[in-house]
Amino acid sequence: MILVTGVTGGLGGLILNGLKGIDDIEVVPGTRKGDGSAARRIDFDDPASLAEGFAGVDVLVFISAGYAEDDIVLARHGAVADAARAAGVKHVIYTSLASSGERMTIALPHRWTEDRLANGPFEVTILRNGLYTEIPLGLALTGAAMAAETGIFAAPFGDGRVSVVAKEDLADIAVRVAVETDRDLAAGNQSRHAGRTYELEGPTPIGGNEIAEVLTESLGRPVTYQSISLSDLRQGLEGSGMLPYQITHTLSIFSNVKAGWTEARHSDLEALLPNVPRPVHDSIVAAVKAGGFESQSLSSSGES
Ligand SMILES: NC(=O)c1ccc[n+]([C@@H]2O[C@H](COP(=O)([O-])OP(=O)(O)OC[C@H]3O[C@@H](n4cnc5c(N)ncnc54)[C@H](OP(=O)(O)O)[C@@H]3O)[C@@H](O)[C@H]2O)c1
C-alpha cells in the first residue's frame, strides 16, 4: 500500500491522481484534514496522527511541509521519520530540493531531512525537485500589467537564469518511482530506486530576458527586461504581507539566481520521464493569456 501525504497541496494532489487510476496499486490519501474515511489524517505537527496514519503502509510518499520556520520544519520531518520507523514502513520517497539550490536557505531543512531518513531502517529514494515553473510564471504575471503599459519587465534575476521544472513532471516521476517501488516490494525484492537520489531540474533555464521575450510575444509589443536590486526586492516583499521567514527565503533564492548558481549542471528528469519535459515557455504564455493579458495587436484588430 502507498500513502501520499499533503494531498490537498499541488504536488501531493497530482501524485495521488496519477496513482489512482492504476489497477494493481492500492493508494491511500493522507492530509491534515483526513478523518479516516476518504483520507487518513496525517499532520506532521501531531505525531499521534502519524502513528495511526502510517499503519500498514509499505511505501510512503513524503511531501515536504516547508512553510514554517526551520525549527518547526525539522520537528515535523523528524516526527515523520520516527513514525515511519515505528510503523514498519518499508520505503520512503521524499520530495527534496535540487542541488543547484544547495546554498539557498530553504536547502537546510531538506538536507537535514535527507540525513535523518538515511538512518532508516526503511529504504529511501530522494527526489531532489527543482524550483517550480510557478516562480517565473508568478513574476511574469505580476510584471505583465507594467510591461503592457511601459514595455519594461522588472524582476530580480540579474543575469541569472533558473532551471525550473513543471510540477506535473515532478508528479509523473514520483508516480513512476512509487509504482515501481510498490511492485518490486510486492515481488519480494528491494525497490530498484532504493538508495537513489534523483536530480529533477528542467532542461531550459529561464531568466529575465527569456520572460521579457515571452511577454513581447504574448502582449504584442516589445518588452525589455530590467533587473531590480535585492534591496528593492526586500522593500517590496516587506510591504506584501509575507511572513518574515518567507522574505528570508525569497531573498536567498534571488541572491542565488543573481550569483548564477541556479542553472542545473546535471538532471535525471529526462531519463525518468516517459515524455519530453513540459516547456516552461508554454506555461508562461498560457498563464499570461489566462491572466487576461491579451496581445494588444490582436485585441485592437478585434475591435476595428
Ligand atoms: N520546488 C519548489 O519550487 C517549491 C516551492 C514551494 C514549496 N516547495 C515545497 O514542496 C512542497 C510541496 O509543494 P506544493 O506545491 O504541493 O505545496 P502546497 O500546494 O502549498 O501544499 C503543501 C501541502 O503540505 C501539506 N502540509 C503542510 N503542513 C503540513 C503538516 N504539518 N503536516 C502534514 N502535511 C502538511 C499540506 O497538505 P494537507 O493540507 O493536505 O495536509 C499542504 O497542502 C511544499 O510543502 C514545500 O515544502 C517547493
XYZ file of C-alpha atoms and ligand atoms in Angstrom:
352
model
C 0.000 0.000 0.000
C 1.199 3.506 -0.921
C 0.335 6.539 1.210
C 0.791 10.067 -0.172
C 0.958 12.969 2.303
C -0.221 16.534 1.654
C -2.799 15.530 -0.965
C -4.710 18.815 -0.840
C -1.482 20.533 -1.937
C -0.446 20.995 -5.568
C 2.215 18.292 -5.782
C 0.562 15.738 -3.471
C -2.736 16.115 -5.338
C -1.114 15.475 -8.722
C 0.724 12.416 -7.378
C -2.447 10.995 -5.828
C -4.363 11.455 -9.087
C -1.595 9.762 -11.041
C -1.632 6.742 -8.720
C -5.401 6.399 -8.504
C -6.005 5.032 -11.964
C -3.500 2.159 -11.783
C -5.125 -1.282 -11.424
C -2.651 -3.156 -9.238
C -1.874 -0.193 -6.976
C -3.562 0.460 -3.648
C -3.144 4.121 -2.745
C -4.320 5.940 0.380
C -4.512 9.748 0.599
C -3.040 11.488 3.648
C -3.958 15.017 4.674
C -4.244 17.135 7.798
C -7.958 17.280 7.027
C -8.445 13.490 6.810
C -10.969 11.834 9.120
C -10.131 8.203 8.356
C -12.927 7.657 5.801
C -11.913 9.073 2.394
C -8.427 10.014 3.629
C -6.216 9.325 6.642
C -5.370 12.192 8.955
C -1.662 12.927 8.546
C -0.487 16.005 10.412
C 3.289 16.185 10.851
C 2.726 18.559 13.780
C 0.730 15.857 15.583
C 2.854 12.675 15.928
C -0.185 10.703 17.207
C -1.831 11.132 13.782
C 1.276 9.639 12.154
C 1.413 6.536 14.376
C -2.127 5.679 13.308
C -1.900 7.044 9.782
C 1.159 5.037 8.715
C -0.282 1.647 9.803
C 0.008 -0.937 7.024
C 1.860 1.433 4.679
C 4.629 -0.128 2.553
C 5.603 2.933 0.528
C 5.358 6.435 1.980
C 5.396 9.359 -0.465
C 6.530 12.059 1.961
C 5.821 15.545 0.591
C 7.918 18.149 2.398
C 5.943 20.625 4.518
C 8.300 23.560 4.326
C 6.052 26.530 5.021
C 7.296 27.433 8.513
C 10.443 28.499 10.385
C 13.229 25.893 10.144
C 12.892 24.594 13.718
C 9.255 23.739 13.070
C 10.047 22.035 9.763
C 12.831 19.952 11.370
C 10.468 18.857 14.153
C 7.791 17.928 11.598
C 10.101 15.988 9.338
C 11.835 14.268 12.259
C 8.421 13.126 13.502
C 7.687 11.590 10.075
C 10.976 9.632 10.126
C 10.301 8.379 13.681
C 6.724 7.362 12.892
C 7.718 5.608 9.652
C 10.270 3.580 11.585
C 7.766 2.691 14.333
C 5.053 1.717 11.819
C 7.361 -0.550 9.805
C 7.138 1.471 6.561
C 9.404 -0.300 4.059
C 10.293 2.538 1.704
C 10.151 6.344 1.966
C 10.146 8.604 -1.110
C 10.944 12.175 -0.052
C 10.465 15.325 -2.159
C 13.616 17.384 -1.547
C 15.432 20.278 -3.252
C 17.744 20.094 -6.284
C 21.464 20.604 -5.824
C 21.509 23.908 -7.723
C 19.583 25.197 -4.680
C 22.274 23.910 -2.290
C 23.224 27.371 -0.995
C 19.651 28.636 -0.566
C 18.276 28.976 2.966
C 15.487 26.533 2.035
C 18.094 23.810 1.458
C 18.881 23.358 5.154
C 15.697 21.524 6.243
C 15.781 19.419 3.073
C 19.356 18.237 3.592
C 18.679 17.667 7.298
C 15.666 15.522 6.368
C 17.687 13.542 3.820
C 20.274 12.778 6.543
C 17.596 11.839 9.034
C 15.882 9.470 6.586
C 19.221 7.863 5.713
C 19.222 6.376 9.240
C 16.347 4.117 8.171
C 15.604 1.281 8.883
C 13.446 1.715 5.742
C 14.850 2.167 2.235
C 14.824 5.689 0.840
C 14.562 7.444 -2.523
C 15.233 11.181 -2.650
C 13.524 13.213 -5.373
C 15.527 16.432 -5.477
C 12.961 18.697 -7.102
C 13.986 21.845 -8.954
C 12.236 25.150 -8.393
C 8.714 25.109 -9.790
C 7.787 26.840 -13.064
C 5.315 28.807 -10.911
C 8.117 31.096 -9.725
C 8.974 32.773 -13.078
C 5.342 32.390 -14.050
C 4.248 34.394 -10.982
C 6.826 37.082 -11.772
C 5.659 37.207 -15.405
C 2.059 37.649 -14.283
C 2.968 40.289 -11.695
C 5.050 42.152 -14.262
C 2.664 41.783 -17.211
C 0.491 44.815 -16.411
C 3.511 47.111 -16.099
C 5.087 45.559 -19.189
C 1.882 46.144 -21.174
C 1.930 49.797 -20.126
C 5.633 50.668 -20.176
C 7.391 47.979 -22.225
C 9.588 47.149 -19.183
C 9.620 43.831 -17.330
C 11.298 44.410 -13.953
C 12.448 41.384 -11.907
C 15.347 40.437 -9.586
C 17.181 37.889 -11.784
C 20.289 39.980 -12.576
C 21.909 37.986 -15.390
C 20.961 34.704 -13.732
C 18.650 32.011 -15.001
C 16.811 29.194 -13.214
C 16.330 25.601 -14.384
C 12.699 25.467 -13.312
C 10.556 22.375 -13.726
C 6.809 21.794 -14.157
C 5.126 20.384 -11.053
C 3.297 17.929 -13.345
C 6.639 16.483 -14.498
C 7.772 16.096 -10.876
C 4.487 14.352 -10.076
C 4.834 11.979 -13.058
C 8.255 10.920 -11.794
C 7.073 10.488 -8.202
C 4.239 8.280 -9.503
C 6.664 6.169 -11.527
C 9.070 5.726 -8.598
C 6.220 4.881 -6.185
C 4.607 2.356 -8.542
C 7.865 0.601 -9.410
C 8.834 0.509 -5.749
C 5.473 -0.951 -4.704
C 5.649 -3.602 -7.426
C 9.252 -4.515 -6.558
C 8.299 -4.884 -2.889
C 5.222 -6.972 -3.784
C 7.526 -9.297 -5.746
C 9.695 -9.706 -2.645
C 12.537 -7.543 -3.974
C 14.140 -4.326 -2.843
C 12.994 -1.326 -4.900
C 15.121 -0.610 -7.964
C 15.089 3.009 -6.678
C 16.383 2.179 -3.177
C 19.267 4.397 -2.103
C 18.934 6.601 -5.186
C 18.925 10.407 -5.214
C 17.477 11.906 -8.386
C 18.163 15.480 -9.502
C 14.999 16.768 -11.185
C 15.542 20.120 -12.863
C 14.193 21.393 -16.167
C 16.249 21.436 -19.371
C 15.569 25.095 -20.289
C 16.800 27.702 -17.807
C 14.765 30.878 -17.725
C 15.719 34.407 -16.641
C 14.556 37.983 -17.075
C 15.379 38.220 -20.797
C 13.536 34.991 -21.595
C 10.428 36.164 -19.695
C 10.576 39.544 -21.490
C 10.642 37.634 -24.806
C 7.539 35.656 -23.804
C 5.794 38.886 -22.747
C 6.762 40.514 -26.044
C 5.139 37.605 -27.852
C 2.061 37.473 -25.593
C 1.399 41.203 -25.312
C 2.159 42.012 -28.948
C 4.554 44.850 -28.058
C 8.303 44.971 -27.411
C 9.147 44.302 -23.770
C 12.631 44.826 -22.319
C 13.956 43.192 -19.153
C 15.276 45.404 -16.364
C 16.901 43.838 -13.299
C 15.913 45.149 -9.872
C 18.172 45.117 -6.812
C 17.821 42.867 -3.780
C 17.176 45.983 -1.646
C 14.246 46.907 -3.871
C 13.026 43.316 -3.741
C 13.242 43.328 0.073
C 11.323 46.585 0.260
C 8.584 45.205 -1.988
C 8.331 41.965 -0.007
C 8.198 43.722 3.343
C 5.034 45.514 2.315
C 3.449 42.450 0.757
C 2.093 40.662 3.827
C 4.671 37.866 3.553
C 5.884 36.332 6.822
C 9.475 37.188 7.859
C 10.822 33.668 7.128
C 9.261 33.791 3.648
C 11.067 37.059 2.960
C 14.364 35.480 4.089
C 13.853 32.508 1.771
C 12.736 34.597 -1.216
C 15.741 36.924 -0.924
C 18.031 33.927 -0.615
C 16.570 32.356 -3.764
C 17.195 35.530 -5.761
C 20.685 36.036 -4.277
C 21.442 32.590 -5.680
C 19.884 33.445 -9.041
C 21.921 36.656 -9.268
C 25.060 34.706 -8.332
C 24.452 32.466 -11.358
C 24.077 29.284 -9.266
C 20.569 28.211 -10.252
C 21.219 26.562 -13.596
C 21.244 22.775 -13.442
C 24.546 21.033 -14.078
C 23.045 17.573 -14.163
C 19.430 16.390 -14.251
C 17.785 12.956 -14.230
C 14.472 14.467 -15.345
C 14.519 13.385 -18.973
C 15.744 9.884 -18.182
C 12.861 9.301 -15.754
C 10.007 10.986 -17.644
C 8.034 8.992 -20.212
C 7.577 12.133 -22.356
C 9.599 15.268 -23.046
C 9.505 17.771 -20.152
C 6.653 20.291 -20.289
C 8.120 23.509 -21.777
C 8.269 26.413 -19.316
C 7.732 28.823 -22.203
C 4.273 27.330 -22.937
C 3.237 27.543 -19.265
C 4.090 31.232 -19.105
C 2.282 32.006 -22.368
C -0.814 30.152 -21.101
C -0.705 31.892 -17.695
C -0.324 35.361 -19.223
C -3.261 34.614 -21.520
C -5.354 33.236 -18.641
C -4.455 36.350 -16.622
C -6.298 38.432 -19.216
C -3.175 39.998 -20.734
C -4.028 39.691 -24.392
C -1.926 40.690 -27.323
C -2.577 44.406 -27.989
C -2.406 43.886 -31.726
C -4.971 41.058 -31.522
C -7.393 42.954 -29.250
C -7.156 46.154 -31.293
C -7.706 44.269 -34.575
C -10.719 42.577 -32.925
C -12.262 45.948 -32.094
C -11.826 47.532 -35.516
N 10.440 23.275 -5.534
C 9.787 24.411 -5.323
O 9.839 25.385 -6.125
C 8.915 24.554 -4.114
C 8.179 25.727 -3.968
C 7.353 25.829 -2.866
C 7.284 24.806 -1.949
N 8.010 23.663 -2.118
C 7.965 22.540 -1.157
O 7.275 21.489 -1.818
C 6.145 21.074 -1.028
C 5.029 20.648 -1.950
O 4.735 21.711 -2.831
P 3.234 22.066 -3.180
O 3.284 22.960 -4.339
O 2.402 20.835 -3.241
O 2.823 22.932 -1.897
P 1.335 23.269 -1.447
O 0.396 23.243 -2.586
O 1.425 24.505 -0.624
O 0.990 22.048 -0.492
C 1.733 21.801 0.646
C 0.968 20.780 1.448
O 1.777 20.337 2.524
C 0.903 19.771 3.468
N 1.310 20.170 4.812
C 1.552 21.412 5.282
N 1.779 21.364 6.599
C 1.685 20.063 6.948
C 1.793 19.372 8.161
N 2.029 19.999 9.311
N 1.609 18.033 8.152
C 1.340 17.377 7.011
N 1.210 17.963 5.839
C 1.378 19.304 5.814
C -0.498 20.328 3.209
O -1.325 19.293 2.721
P -2.667 18.888 3.510
O -3.377 20.177 3.815
O -3.380 18.012 2.555
O -2.225 18.189 4.745
C -0.262 21.344 2.121
O -1.345 21.489 1.277
C 5.830 22.287 -0.150
O 5.182 21.881 1.040
C 7.198 22.861 0.108
O 7.840 22.191 1.191
C 8.815 23.510 -3.198
